[in-house]
Amino acid sequence: DIRFVIIVDEFQEGILLDDVGVCEVAGPPDCNSNGVDDADDLTGGTSLDQNANSIPDECDECVFDIDCSNGLFCDGTEICFVDFCQFQSPPCSAGQLCDEGTDDCFADGPDCNSNGVGDSTDIAGGTSFDNNANSIPDECDECVFDADCDDGLFCTGGETCNVDTCVTGMNPCSIGEDCDEVGDVCFVMIDCNSNSISDPFDISGGTSTDQNFNTVPDECDECVLDDVCDNGLFCDGSEVCVVDQCTNGLPPCGAGQLCDDAADVCLPDGVDCNSNAVADATDINGATSDDLNSNGAPDECDECVNDFDCDDGEFCNGMEACIVDVCTINLLPCDVGQLCDEETDLCVPDGADCNTNGIGDDFDIILSTSVDQNSNGVPDECDECVFDSDCDDEFFCSGSETCDVDSCLPGANPCLTGQACDEIGDACQPIGLDCNTNGIGDTTDIFGGTSLDCDSNGIPDDCDIVSGVATDCNQNAIPDLCDLASEAFDDCNTNGVLDVCDLAIGSAADCDTNGVPDACQVDGDIDGVIDACDQCPGTPSGLIMGSNGCPLELGPCCFFGEICIDDRIESECTILDGTYMGDGLTCDLDPDGDGATGCEDLCPLDGGKVEPGICGCGVPDSDLDMDGLVDCEDLCPDSPLGDPINECGCTALGACEFTQGFCWDELDEATCGLISGLYMGDGSACDDAFTFGDIDVDGDVDLSDFAYFQECFNLSDSINMGWQCVPGDFDGCGSVNIVDYEAFIRFMVGPNG
């Protein structure tokens, strides 16, 4: 036998098998030799057929993969294929050993690179190299060749690779030689300080310094810096270091100077009137200064000889005199508060002089010869007034007089517009009515804009509100009617109350807190909950709704199909073996308007049904093409009237082929069989580009097509099925299923095909 296996998806129980016999056996089969036909064994239940191959399971070598398992990991996974057990490949690769205890593969021998394969297998298989033939993959060696160890430095010598390990090289230079890494040479040492270290290495290694950069250790130089040569004496000059040798400096002091070593300074040798650090006698003798009056002092040190030398010809700075070679200024001619006039040789007042005493007013005040109590910079004796009280006329209604810039200014009327002045009572009285007691007549309040009268009744709005003539629910001091008239506030529900007040007093709901009453917002499903707050939008009308817009999770519970009890939750109804009718319903509600209520209406929201019928609630049990199959189960709901249909409601007509090489369209399968034709499937046509079952389009229907057929089997619809599976859809129902399988077997090429 050749057995063909259909692998169905994991949600269908069992495996479908079908046999195509190649040998004819006389009589019905009895594989278990129990004297009962196999078919009767299966029908009567004396034998099982779990793999659905029409053979009792006891006659099969295996039914499921588990029947073949020997429980051993290391020899691979056994499977049941076409009723026979087959072994899969062992789980472990070359270079690995299998551990039956842990169901795991591990390296066969050392595994230095930890890749799970023995080193010898890595080398033999070429996945690792072993250039030094030490039976260890090169990636595990420290080195293979000497070149692997070379650090690129001349002075460390030549490194070598010895038994996979790098060996450090030897210094290439002899004793007494230094190694030059830059030039890759050895050279003779220079050692000025005899410390057995070459001078350059003394310096480069930090055992000696070379602050003057002459490539000689500083301890070999007489000096390096000037301060090494300093003898600490100021007067013999500063010693310096020149080419590693100390040199004496020049004396710091010149002629006419004495050197002070204690203070490190040069002092004048005698009197030094001009403070140039040179004695005056030396200045005169050396002609750096004159002494025309022969007084032994340089002329630049003398101020004068006689009074004439001091006279500057100015009146205002007094008379000058020469006293002991010094010019002396006499007293100034003018007093404080006066200015000196050089042109007239007179003293005049410094600034304004309102009291004509010859002294400026500011100085009169500063010197206290005059008083300035109002601090205006003018002596009080010159002011018209000093304080406001100096100007008071003692009349209330003329206002308060003030002293401004030394002058009296008249006062202003103390009363406001809309007030009259009472001189006797020293008070302001309102003119006319004053309902708000603000001291101003109401008419003046309104006319002047200090009070509003939005309703133009001649009474300030605040008085209308206080007296109750007008309401002010939002307490903005404006009557509500005026708020509405100004369109500054909304009354969307037209109840004559501002929306903000409706919300404040709770006479209107605002579930979304947007300041607009819910009654003014959209409620698409008219369930009393606006769309913005409706958690169940689109619910049908007529149900009892909760505040969230969803039907209350309470409803009627039916018992025995006729007893209806209201206000039950679904779980409670189920526990009591009742039928829950739906949230938001009652036994008396008829939301779909079909006249049936309670237990009588099993489709309470479908006005066309009182019970689910074939298609369920909400879907009519219609048959538009009148082919006897309702539209909800009809895959071809518009099939031509009178055409025979198959189980999916599609026209059961197709192409009928004959071995003589011709084909007829639009025959049913039975008729095609009666006239010895080969029916090509429901919906097929003679000019189709494919033959039923020829999925790989190679001109025949064989095992290759069957492999594709298995992949298409049980795909649920034509969209998922794809065009490649269309040749496997015999009945044209849009899926490849058991009906198509039975047809596929008839089209197979081969014996009995």
Short mmCIF file of N, CA and C in Angstrom, two decimals, residues 178 189-211 216-220:
data_model
loop_
_atom_site.label_atom_id
_atom_site.label_comp_id
_atom_site.label_asym_id
_atom_site.label_seq_id
_atom_site.Cartn_x
_atom_site.Cartn_y
_atom_site.Cartn_z
N ASP A 178 75.75 51.61 26.46
CA ASP A 178 74.32 51.91 26.59
C ASP A 178 73.64 51.56 25.28
N MET A 189 79.70 54.59 27.35
CA MET A 189 79.09 55.45 28.35
C MET A 189 79.96 56.67 28.64
N ILE A 190 79.31 57.85 28.93
CA ILE A 190 79.97 59.04 29.50
C ILE A 190 79.43 59.17 30.91
N ASP A 191 80.35 59.23 31.94
CA ASP A 191 79.90 59.16 33.34
C ASP A 191 80.69 60.18 34.15
N CYS A 192 80.30 61.47 34.04
CA CYS A 192 81.07 62.54 34.69
C CYS A 192 81.03 62.46 36.20
N ASN A 193 79.94 61.92 36.75
CA ASN A 193 79.84 61.85 38.21
C ASN A 193 80.26 60.49 38.76
N SER A 194 80.81 59.62 37.87
CA SER A 194 81.37 58.31 38.26
C SER A 194 80.39 57.48 39.10
N ASN A 195 79.14 57.48 38.67
CA ASN A 195 78.17 56.66 39.41
C ASN A 195 77.78 55.41 38.63
N SER A 196 78.64 55.10 37.60
CA SER A 196 78.43 53.89 36.78
C SER A 196 77.15 53.95 35.95
N ILE A 197 76.62 55.14 35.81
CA ILE A 197 75.44 55.33 34.95
C ILE A 197 75.78 56.36 33.90
N SER A 198 75.52 56.04 32.66
CA SER A 198 75.81 56.98 31.58
C SER A 198 75.08 58.29 31.83
N ASP A 199 75.82 59.41 31.58
CA ASP A 199 75.23 60.71 31.87
C ASP A 199 73.85 60.89 31.23
N PRO A 200 73.69 60.58 29.93
CA PRO A 200 72.34 60.77 29.35
C PRO A 200 71.27 59.96 30.07
N PHE A 201 71.63 58.72 30.54
CA PHE A 201 70.63 57.91 31.26
C PHE A 201 70.44 58.39 32.67
N ASP A 202 71.53 59.02 33.28
CA ASP A 202 71.32 59.70 34.56
C ASP A 202 70.21 60.74 34.43
N ILE A 203 70.30 61.51 33.33
CA ILE A 203 69.34 62.60 33.13
C ILE A 203 67.97 62.05 32.74
N SER A 204 67.94 61.14 31.74
CA SER A 204 66.63 60.62 31.28
C SER A 204 65.98 59.75 32.34
N GLY A 205 66.79 59.08 33.17
CA GLY A 205 66.20 58.22 34.20
C GLY A 205 65.84 58.94 35.47
N GLY A 206 66.24 60.25 35.59
CA GLY A 206 65.85 61.03 36.76
C GLY A 206 66.82 60.91 37.92
N THR A 207 67.97 60.20 37.74
CA THR A 207 68.94 60.14 38.86
C THR A 207 69.79 61.39 38.90
N SER A 208 69.79 62.19 37.84
CA SER A 208 70.47 63.50 37.81
C SER A 208 69.56 64.48 37.08
N THR A 209 69.73 65.80 37.42
CA THR A 209 68.98 66.85 36.73
C THR A 209 69.91 67.57 35.75
N ASP A 210 69.29 68.25 34.79
CA ASP A 210 70.06 69.04 33.82
C ASP A 210 69.25 70.31 33.56
N GLN A 211 69.28 71.22 34.57
CA GLN A 211 68.42 72.40 34.50
C GLN A 211 68.87 73.40 33.43
N VAL A 216 74.83 67.69 30.55
CA VAL A 216 75.77 67.30 31.61
C VAL A 216 75.01 67.35 32.92
N PRO A 217 75.10 66.28 33.74
CA PRO A 217 74.42 66.34 35.04
C PRO A 217 74.83 67.59 35.80
N ASP A 218 73.84 68.21 36.44
CA ASP A 218 74.10 69.48 37.12
C ASP A 218 75.20 69.36 38.18
N GLU A 219 75.36 68.18 38.79
CA GLU A 219 76.40 68.06 39.82
C GLU A 219 77.81 68.11 39.23
N CYS A 220 77.92 68.02 37.91
CA CYS A 220 79.23 68.13 37.26
C CYS A 220 79.54 69.57 36.85
#
